[in-house]
């Protein structure tokens, strides 16, 4: 990915975690603020969709259960597919010793099944209690993958996971990595140099701390068939749109 597009994605995450949430609280003046986790991700996804150039990137919204939507970022030129996720959430998934259900990261990472893990990038793990060659598991992975990728305009060569961590509303670090089917890192690239300071809006210290301390909500995965995506799931850049989407 070009440096300019890396900066766009980082700014989308930073603005969602800082400026967008603060403006929302100032405009709405809610008495309590329990939805910070979901609201932050709504702003991240909205910012990514509206700021990445549609001439090069196809952004597709994917429903995962009744409460969660993620955005697939497909680079039409390189045929690389990107997804954003908090670093701590990826660690939770990669450190599972028993895989009961297929997470969307399991399915997307299977695109990189031919990649070998980099020994220096992967800490020693416990042995899996789940057999990775289980036919039912592999069939579910293939099904989930087809369900997510069927709307893309081309084939996918590689899957790249963009992970980030925040501290009191500020981005602490951003990495781009290629996990293989076992969620082991085969390649990693640090994007910290593209993080720029933003002093345009001063956060209330209480709100920033509350946002950071909010535990990530682990959304259960839906079993069975994922409904066919509607045409409006395919989102193109809309410069004239000002309404914040959920």
PDB file of C-alpha atoms in Angstrom:
ATOM      1  CA  UNK A   1       0.000   0.000   0.000  1.00  0.00           C
ATOM      2  CA  UNK A   2       1.275   3.472  -0.815  1.00  0.00           C
ATOM      3  CA  UNK A   3       2.331   5.772   2.015  1.00  0.00           C
ATOM      4  CA  UNK A   4      -0.501   8.155   1.222  1.00  0.00           C
ATOM      5  CA  UNK A   5      -3.130   5.448   1.613  1.00  0.00           C
ATOM      6  CA  UNK A   6      -1.514   4.232   4.835  1.00  0.00           C
ATOM      7  CA  UNK A   7      -1.881   7.759   6.203  1.00  0.00           C
ATOM      8  CA  UNK A   8      -5.534   7.887   5.152  1.00  0.00           C
ATOM      9  CA  UNK A   9      -6.335   4.697   7.076  1.00  0.00           C
ATOM     10  CA  UNK A  10      -4.400   5.836  10.147  1.00  0.00           C
ATOM     11  CA  UNK A  11      -6.190   9.190  10.100  1.00  0.00           C
ATOM     12  CA  UNK A  12      -9.517   7.360   9.826  1.00  0.00           C
ATOM     13  CA  UNK A  13      -8.714   5.421  13.000  1.00  0.00           C
ATOM     14  CA  UNK A  14      -7.320   8.437  14.844  1.00  0.00           C
ATOM     15  CA  UNK A  15     -10.236  10.726  14.013  1.00  0.00           C
ATOM     16  CA  UNK A  16     -12.755   8.078  15.018  1.00  0.00           C
ATOM     17  CA  UNK A  17     -11.083   7.512  18.389  1.00  0.00           C
ATOM     18  CA  UNK A  18     -10.688  11.214  19.113  1.00  0.00           C
ATOM     19  CA  UNK A  19     -12.372  13.964  17.101  1.00  0.00           C
ATOM     20  CA  UNK A  20     -15.494  12.112  15.918  1.00  0.00           C
ATOM     21  CA  UNK A  21     -16.466  10.745  19.314  1.00  0.00           C
ATOM     22  CA  UNK A  22     -15.855  14.113  20.978  1.00  0.00           C
ATOM     23  CA  UNK A  23     -18.004  15.932  18.401  1.00  0.00           C
ATOM     24  CA  UNK A  24     -20.741  13.340  18.813  1.00  0.00           C
ATOM     25  CA  UNK A  25     -20.802  13.857  22.579  1.00  0.00           C
ATOM     26  CA  UNK A  26     -20.874  17.636  22.197  1.00  0.00           C
ATOM     27  CA  UNK A  27     -23.740  17.527  19.691  1.00  0.00           C
ATOM     28  CA  UNK A  28     -25.871  14.838  21.302  1.00  0.00           C
ATOM     29  CA  UNK A  29     -25.185  15.677  24.961  1.00  0.00           C
ATOM     30  CA  UNK A  30     -26.094  12.209  26.149  1.00  0.00           C
ATOM     31  CA  UNK A  31     -26.358  11.641  29.888  1.00  0.00           C
ATOM     32  CA  UNK A  32     -24.421   8.350  29.769  1.00  0.00           C
ATOM     33  CA  UNK A  33     -21.962   7.008  27.226  1.00  0.00           C
ATOM     34  CA  UNK A  34     -21.910   3.196  27.263  1.00  0.00           C
ATOM     35  CA  UNK A  35     -21.593   2.619  23.520  1.00  0.00           C
ATOM     36  CA  UNK A  36     -18.105   4.004  22.972  1.00  0.00           C
ATOM     37  CA  UNK A  37     -16.717   0.744  21.587  1.00  0.00           C
ATOM     38  CA  UNK A  38     -19.352   0.301  18.896  1.00  0.00           C
ATOM     39  CA  UNK A  39     -19.476   4.014  18.103  1.00  0.00           C
ATOM     40  CA  UNK A  40     -15.717   4.168  17.587  1.00  0.00           C
ATOM     41  CA  UNK A  41     -15.889   1.351  15.048  1.00  0.00           C
ATOM     42  CA  UNK A  42     -18.821   2.954  13.247  1.00  0.00           C
ATOM     43  CA  UNK A  43     -16.701   6.080  12.797  1.00  0.00           C
ATOM     44  CA  UNK A  44     -13.601   4.106  11.762  1.00  0.00           C
ATOM     45  CA  UNK A  45     -15.553   2.255   9.078  1.00  0.00           C
ATOM     46  CA  UNK A  46     -17.313   5.423   7.902  1.00  0.00           C
ATOM     47  CA  UNK A  47     -14.041   7.356   7.655  1.00  0.00           C
ATOM     48  CA  UNK A  48     -12.346   4.562   5.697  1.00  0.00           C
ATOM     49  CA  UNK A  49     -15.233   4.265   3.253  1.00  0.00           C
ATOM     50  CA  UNK A  50     -15.474   8.011   2.647  1.00  0.00           C
ATOM     51  CA  UNK A  51     -11.778   8.875   2.410  1.00  0.00           C
ATOM     52  CA  UNK A  52     -10.138   6.050   0.466  1.00  0.00           C
ATOM     53  CA  UNK A  53     -10.361   6.761  -3.285  1.00  0.00           C
ATOM     54  CA  UNK A  54     -13.058   4.619  -4.889  1.00  0.00           C
ATOM     55  CA  UNK A  55     -11.074   4.584  -8.134  1.00  0.00           C
ATOM     56  CA  UNK A  56      -8.559   2.225  -6.496  1.00  0.00           C
ATOM     57  CA  UNK A  57     -10.304   0.735  -3.461  1.00  0.00           C
ATOM     58  CA  UNK A  58     -13.541  -1.197  -3.172  1.00  0.00           C
ATOM     59  CA  UNK A  59     -15.006  -1.085   0.339  1.00  0.00           C
ATOM     60  CA  UNK A  60     -17.569  -3.753   1.187  1.00  0.00           C
ATOM     61  CA  UNK A  61     -19.614  -3.895   4.390  1.00  0.00           C
ATOM     62  CA  UNK A  62     -20.021  -7.374   5.842  1.00  0.00           C
ATOM     63  CA  UNK A  63     -22.539  -8.260   8.552  1.00  0.00           C
ATOM     64  CA  UNK A  64     -21.314 -10.548  11.321  1.00  0.00           C
ATOM     65  CA  UNK A  65     -24.253 -11.397  13.524  1.00  0.00           C
ATOM     66  CA  UNK A  66     -26.935  -8.903  14.586  1.00  0.00           C
ATOM     67  CA  UNK A  67     -24.578  -6.378  16.218  1.00  0.00           C
ATOM     68  CA  UNK A  68     -21.428  -6.178  14.143  1.00  0.00           C
ATOM     69  CA  UNK A  69     -20.348  -4.965  10.704  1.00  0.00           C
ATOM     70  CA  UNK A  70     -16.823  -4.927   9.345  1.00  0.00           C
ATOM     71  CA  UNK A  71     -15.413  -3.324   6.218  1.00  0.00           C
ATOM     72  CA  UNK A  72     -13.301  -5.202   3.693  1.00  0.00           C
ATOM     73  CA  UNK A  73     -10.832  -2.929   1.881  1.00  0.00           C
ATOM     74  CA  UNK A  74      -9.921  -4.324  -1.529  1.00  0.00           C
ATOM     75  CA  UNK A  75      -7.087  -2.764  -3.508  1.00  0.00           C
ATOM     76  CA  UNK A  76      -8.056  -3.210  -7.151  1.00  0.00           C
ATOM     77  CA  UNK A  77      -4.494  -2.687  -8.396  1.00  0.00           C
ATOM     78  CA  UNK A  78      -2.561  -5.027  -6.104  1.00  0.00           C
ATOM     79  CA  UNK A  79      -5.500  -7.383  -5.387  1.00  0.00           C
ATOM     80  CA  UNK A  80      -4.638  -7.239  -1.697  1.00  0.00           C
ATOM     81  CA  UNK A  81      -7.457  -7.348   0.851  1.00  0.00           C
ATOM     82  CA  UNK A  82      -7.219  -5.357   4.106  1.00  0.00           C
ATOM     83  CA  UNK A  83      -9.158  -5.447   7.385  1.00  0.00           C
ATOM     84  CA  UNK A  84      -8.623  -3.374  10.535  1.00  0.00           C
ATOM     85  CA  UNK A  85      -8.693  -4.781  14.072  1.00  0.00           C
ATOM     86  CA  UNK A  86      -7.484  -3.850  17.535  1.00  0.00           C
ATOM     87  CA  UNK A  87      -4.178  -5.493  18.386  1.00  0.00           C
ATOM     88  CA  UNK A  88      -5.431  -6.967  21.661  1.00  0.00           C
ATOM     89  CA  UNK A  89      -8.354  -8.631  19.875  1.00  0.00           C
ATOM     90  CA  UNK A  90      -6.050 -10.290  17.364  1.00  0.00           C
ATOM     91  CA  UNK A  91      -3.888 -11.606  20.219  1.00  0.00           C
ATOM     92  CA  UNK A  92      -6.990 -13.103  21.827  1.00  0.00           C
ATOM     93  CA  UNK A  93      -7.843 -14.908  18.616  1.00  0.00           C
ATOM     94  CA  UNK A  94      -4.323 -16.087  17.798  1.00  0.00           C
ATOM     95  CA  UNK A  95      -3.783 -17.437  21.317  1.00  0.00           C
ATOM     96  CA  UNK A  96      -6.869 -19.647  21.380  1.00  0.00           C
ATOM     97  CA  UNK A  97      -6.064 -23.231  22.279  1.00  0.00           C
ATOM     98  CA  UNK A  98      -9.495 -24.457  21.272  1.00  0.00           C
ATOM     99  CA  UNK A  99     -11.308 -23.128  18.208  1.00  0.00           C
ATOM    100  CA  UNK A 100     -15.000 -23.766  18.601  1.00  0.00           C
ATOM    101  CA  UNK A 101     -16.296 -21.445  15.869  1.00  0.00           C
ATOM    102  CA  UNK A 102     -14.769 -19.891  12.751  1.00  0.00           C
ATOM    103  CA  UNK A 103     -13.999 -16.213  13.207  1.00  0.00           C
ATOM    104  CA  UNK A 104     -13.844 -14.060  10.092  1.00  0.00           C
ATOM    105  CA  UNK A 105     -10.097 -13.632  10.685  1.00  0.00           C
ATOM    106  CA  UNK A 106      -9.714 -17.432  10.512  1.00  0.00           C
ATOM    107  CA  UNK A 107     -11.438 -17.411   7.135  1.00  0.00           C
ATOM    108  CA  UNK A 108      -9.578 -14.427   5.685  1.00  0.00           C
ATOM    109  CA  UNK A 109      -6.186 -15.650   6.915  1.00  0.00           C
ATOM    110  CA  UNK A 110      -6.687 -18.900   5.018  1.00  0.00           C
ATOM    111  CA  UNK A 111      -5.932 -16.836   1.891  1.00  0.00           C
ATOM    112  CA  UNK A 112      -2.312 -16.835   3.128  1.00  0.00           C
ATOM    113  CA  UNK A 113      -2.256 -20.577   3.862  1.00  0.00           C
ATOM    114  CA  UNK A 114       0.873 -21.055   1.751  1.00  0.00           C
ATOM    115  CA  UNK A 115       2.941 -18.658   3.879  1.00  0.00           C
ATOM    116  CA  UNK A 116       5.333 -19.945   6.528  1.00  0.00           C
ATOM    117  CA  UNK A 117       5.432 -18.278   9.932  1.00  0.00           C
ATOM    118  CA  UNK A 118       8.360 -15.988  10.704  1.00  0.00           C
ATOM    119  CA  UNK A 119      10.006 -17.450  13.813  1.00  0.00           C
ATOM    120  CA  UNK A 120      11.082 -14.023  15.068  1.00  0.00           C
ATOM    121  CA  UNK A 121       7.542 -12.600  14.843  1.00  0.00           C
ATOM    122  CA  UNK A 122       5.722 -15.436  16.618  1.00  0.00           C
ATOM    123  CA  UNK A 123       6.067 -16.241  20.325  1.00  0.00           C
ATOM    124  CA  UNK A 124       5.929 -19.857  21.388  1.00  0.00           C
ATOM    125  CA  UNK A 125       2.346 -21.090  21.527  1.00  0.00           C
ATOM    126  CA  UNK A 126       0.619 -23.896  23.329  1.00  0.00           C
ATOM    127  CA  UNK A 127      -0.394 -26.884  21.272  1.00  0.00           C
ATOM    128  CA  UNK A 128      -3.842 -26.559  19.740  1.00  0.00           C
ATOM    129  CA  UNK A 129      -6.545 -28.744  21.204  1.00  0.00           C
ATOM    130  CA  UNK A 130      -8.297 -28.466  17.868  1.00  0.00           C
ATOM    131  CA  UNK A 131      -7.116 -30.400  14.833  1.00  0.00           C
ATOM    132  CA  UNK A 132      -6.465 -27.833  12.102  1.00  0.00           C
ATOM    133  CA  UNK A 133      -7.101 -30.405   9.371  1.00  0.00           C
ATOM    134  CA  UNK A 134     -10.610 -31.167  10.592  1.00  0.00           C
ATOM    135  CA  UNK A 135     -12.855 -31.444   7.519  1.00  0.00           C
ATOM    136  CA  UNK A 136     -15.810 -29.665   9.147  1.00  0.00           C
ATOM    137  CA  UNK A 137     -13.610 -26.743  10.188  1.00  0.00           C
ATOM    138  CA  UNK A 138     -12.071 -26.405   6.738  1.00  0.00           C
ATOM    139  CA  UNK A 139     -15.485 -26.567   5.076  1.00  0.00           C
ATOM    140  CA  UNK A 140     -16.785 -23.801   7.347  1.00  0.00           C
ATOM    141  CA  UNK A 141     -13.697 -21.685   6.619  1.00  0.00           C
ATOM    142  CA  UNK A 142     -14.312 -22.049   2.884  1.00  0.00           C
ATOM    143  CA  UNK A 143     -17.972 -21.202   3.269  1.00  0.00           C
ATOM    144  CA  UNK A 144     -17.298 -18.091   5.355  1.00  0.00           C
ATOM    145  CA  UNK A 145     -14.638 -16.970   2.881  1.00  0.00           C
ATOM    146  CA  UNK A 146     -16.961 -17.288  -0.109  1.00  0.00           C
ATOM    147  CA  UNK A 147     -19.709 -15.461   1.778  1.00  0.00           C
ATOM    148  CA  UNK A 148     -17.432 -12.477   2.382  1.00  0.00           C
ATOM    149  CA  UNK A 149     -15.578 -12.288  -0.929  1.00  0.00           C
ATOM    150  CA  UNK A 150     -18.318 -12.879  -3.473  1.00  0.00           C
ATOM    151  CA  UNK A 151     -18.941  -9.145  -4.003  1.00  0.00           C
ATOM    152  CA  UNK A 152     -15.325  -8.188  -4.695  1.00  0.00           C
ATOM    153  CA  UNK A 153     -14.495  -7.029  -8.205  1.00  0.00           C
ATOM    154  CA  UNK A 154     -11.487  -9.327  -8.587  1.00  0.00           C
ATOM    155  CA  UNK A 155      -9.476 -12.161  -7.081  1.00  0.00           C
ATOM    156  CA  UNK A 156      -7.607 -11.762  -3.810  1.00  0.00           C
ATOM    157  CA  UNK A 157      -3.883 -12.484  -3.842  1.00  0.00           C
ATOM    158  CA  UNK A 158      -3.095 -11.738  -0.205  1.00  0.00           C
ATOM    159  CA  UNK A 159      -4.862 -10.828   3.014  1.00  0.00           C
ATOM    160  CA  UNK A 160      -3.358  -8.087   5.205  1.00  0.00           C
ATOM    161  CA  UNK A 161      -4.513  -7.390   8.746  1.00  0.00           C
ATOM    162  CA  UNK A 162      -4.076  -3.820  10.005  1.00  0.00           C
ATOM    163  CA  UNK A 163      -3.873  -3.843  13.800  1.00  0.00           C
ATOM    164  CA  UNK A 164      -3.650  -0.851  16.089  1.00  0.00           C
ATOM    165  CA  UNK A 165      -3.519   0.121  19.738  1.00  0.00           C
ATOM    166  CA  UNK A 166      -4.685   3.355  21.366  1.00  0.00           C
ATOM    167  CA  UNK A 167      -3.740   5.098  24.599  1.00  0.00           C
ATOM    168  CA  UNK A 168      -6.106   7.747  26.022  1.00  0.00           C
ATOM    169  CA  UNK A 169      -7.599   8.412  22.620  1.00  0.00           C
ATOM    170  CA  UNK A 170      -4.253   8.587  20.791  1.00  0.00           C
ATOM    171  CA  UNK A 171      -2.925   5.918  18.439  1.00  0.00           C
ATOM    172  CA  UNK A 172       0.031   4.185  20.108  1.00  0.00           C
ATOM    173  CA  UNK A 173       1.071   2.002  17.163  1.00  0.00           C
ATOM    174  CA  UNK A 174      -0.153   0.534  13.863  1.00  0.00           C
ATOM    175  CA  UNK A 175       1.083  -2.650  12.212  1.00  0.00           C
ATOM    176  CA  UNK A 176       0.212  -4.355   8.940  1.00  0.00           C
ATOM    177  CA  UNK A 177       0.780  -8.099   8.912  1.00  0.00           C
ATOM    178  CA  UNK A 178       0.086 -11.219   6.865  1.00  0.00           C
ATOM    179  CA  UNK A 179      -1.221 -13.978   9.144  1.00  0.00           C
ATOM    180  CA  UNK A 180      -1.362 -17.512   7.790  1.00  0.00           C
ATOM    181  CA  UNK A 181      -4.150 -20.028   8.346  1.00  0.00           C
ATOM    182  CA  UNK A 182      -2.882 -20.729  11.884  1.00  0.00           C
ATOM    183  CA  UNK A 183      -2.882 -16.978  12.636  1.00  0.00           C
ATOM    184  CA  UNK A 184       0.907 -16.997  12.735  1.00  0.00           C
ATOM    185  CA  UNK A 185       2.603 -13.886  11.353  1.00  0.00           C
ATOM    186  CA  UNK A 186       4.463 -14.504   8.098  1.00  0.00           C
ATOM    187  CA  UNK A 187       5.270 -10.844   7.378  1.00  0.00           C
ATOM    188  CA  UNK A 188       4.895  -7.642   9.351  1.00  0.00           C
ATOM    189  CA  UNK A 189       5.305  -3.964   8.548  1.00  0.00           C
ATOM    190  CA  UNK A 190       5.212  -1.169  11.111  1.00  0.00           C
ATOM    191  CA  UNK A 191       3.274   1.949  10.087  1.00  0.00           C
ATOM    192  CA  UNK A 192       4.085   4.114  13.113  1.00  0.00           C
ATOM    193  CA  UNK A 193       5.986   6.632  11.036  1.00  0.00           C
ATOM    194  CA  UNK A 194       2.697   7.658   9.401  1.00  0.00           C
ATOM    195  CA  UNK A 195       1.045   8.554  12.699  1.00  0.00           C
ATOM    196  CA  UNK A 196       0.792  12.341  12.915  1.00  0.00           C
ATOM    197  CA  UNK A 197      -0.121  14.355  15.982  1.00  0.00           C
ATOM    198  CA  UNK A 198      -3.467  16.140  15.959  1.00  0.00           C
ATOM    199  CA  UNK A 199      -3.827  19.050  18.360  1.00  0.00           C
ATOM    200  CA  UNK A 200      -6.937  20.520  16.740  1.00  0.00           C
ATOM    201  CA  UNK A 201      -9.298  19.189  19.402  1.00  0.00           C
ATOM    202  CA  UNK A 202      -8.578  18.830  23.113  1.00  0.00           C
ATOM    203  CA  UNK A 203     -10.143  15.763  24.651  1.00  0.00           C
ATOM    204  CA  UNK A 204     -11.812  15.830  27.991  1.00  0.00           C
ATOM    205  CA  UNK A 205      -9.530  13.730  30.166  1.00  0.00           C
ATOM    206  CA  UNK A 206     -12.432  11.857  31.700  1.00  0.00           C
ATOM    207  CA  UNK A 207     -13.879  10.935  28.327  1.00  0.00           C
ATOM    208  CA  UNK A 208     -10.522   9.832  26.960  1.00  0.00           C
ATOM    209  CA  UNK A 209      -9.808   7.615  29.936  1.00  0.00           C
ATOM    210  CA  UNK A 210     -13.297   6.123  29.807  1.00  0.00           C
ATOM    211  CA  UNK A 211     -12.878   5.313  26.127  1.00  0.00           C
ATOM    212  CA  UNK A 212      -9.553   3.609  26.710  1.00  0.00           C
ATOM    213  CA  UNK A 213     -10.735   1.618  29.720  1.00  0.00           C
ATOM    214  CA  UNK A 214     -13.812   0.357  27.921  1.00  0.00           C
ATOM    215  CA  UNK A 215     -13.385  -3.384  27.529  1.00  0.00           C
ATOM    216  CA  UNK A 216     -13.718  -4.648  23.996  1.00  0.00           C
ATOM    217  CA  UNK A 217     -17.035  -6.386  23.573  1.00  0.00           C
ATOM    218  CA  UNK A 218     -16.590  -9.891  22.201  1.00  0.00           C
ATOM    219  CA  UNK A 219     -19.375 -10.348  19.696  1.00  0.00           C
ATOM    220  CA  UNK A 220     -20.630 -13.889  19.308  1.00  0.00           C
ATOM    221  CA  UNK A 221     -20.572 -15.322  15.798  1.00  0.00           C
ATOM    222  CA  UNK A 222     -23.710 -16.368  14.031  1.00  0.00           C
ATOM    223  CA  UNK A 223     -23.991 -20.013  13.103  1.00  0.00           C
ATOM    224  CA  UNK A 224     -25.238 -21.114   9.709  1.00  0.00           C
ATOM    225  CA  UNK A 225     -25.853 -19.188   6.551  1.00  0.00           C
ATOM    226  CA  UNK A 226     -25.000 -15.534   6.174  1.00  0.00           C
ATOM    227  CA  UNK A 227     -27.712 -13.740   4.171  1.00  0.00           C
ATOM    228  CA  UNK A 228     -26.815 -12.572   0.687  1.00  0.00           C
ATOM    229  CA  UNK A 229     -25.501  -9.026   0.827  1.00  0.00           C
ATOM    230  CA  UNK A 230     -27.651  -6.315  -0.732  1.00  0.00           C
ATOM    231  CA  UNK A 231     -26.360  -3.941  -3.373  1.00  0.00           C
ATOM    232  CA  UNK A 232     -26.118  -1.100  -0.903  1.00  0.00           C
ATOM    233  CA  UNK A 233     -23.455  -3.052   1.008  1.00  0.00           C
ATOM    234  CA  UNK A 234     -21.082  -2.055  -1.739  1.00  0.00           C
ATOM    235  CA  UNK A 235     -20.078   1.459  -0.753  1.00  0.00           C
ATOM    236  CA  UNK A 236     -18.353   3.944  -2.995  1.00  0.00           C
ATOM    237  CA  UNK A 237     -16.862   7.291  -2.036  1.00  0.00           C
ATOM    238  CA  UNK A 238     -19.487   9.981  -1.514  1.00  0.00           C
ATOM    239  CA  UNK A 239     -17.934  13.408  -1.159  1.00  0.00           C
ATOM    240  CA  UNK A 240     -21.232  15.209  -0.756  1.00  0.00           C
ATOM    241  CA  UNK A 241     -22.486  13.014   2.090  1.00  0.00           C
ATOM    242  CA  UNK A 242     -22.219  14.554   5.528  1.00  0.00           C
ATOM    243  CA  UNK A 243     -24.353  12.327   7.691  1.00  0.00           C
ATOM    244  CA  UNK A 244     -22.422  10.080  10.060  1.00  0.00           C
ATOM    245  CA  UNK A 245     -23.376   6.451   9.417  1.00  0.00           C
ATOM    246  CA  UNK A 246     -23.663   3.676  11.998  1.00  0.00           C
TER     247      UNK A 246
END
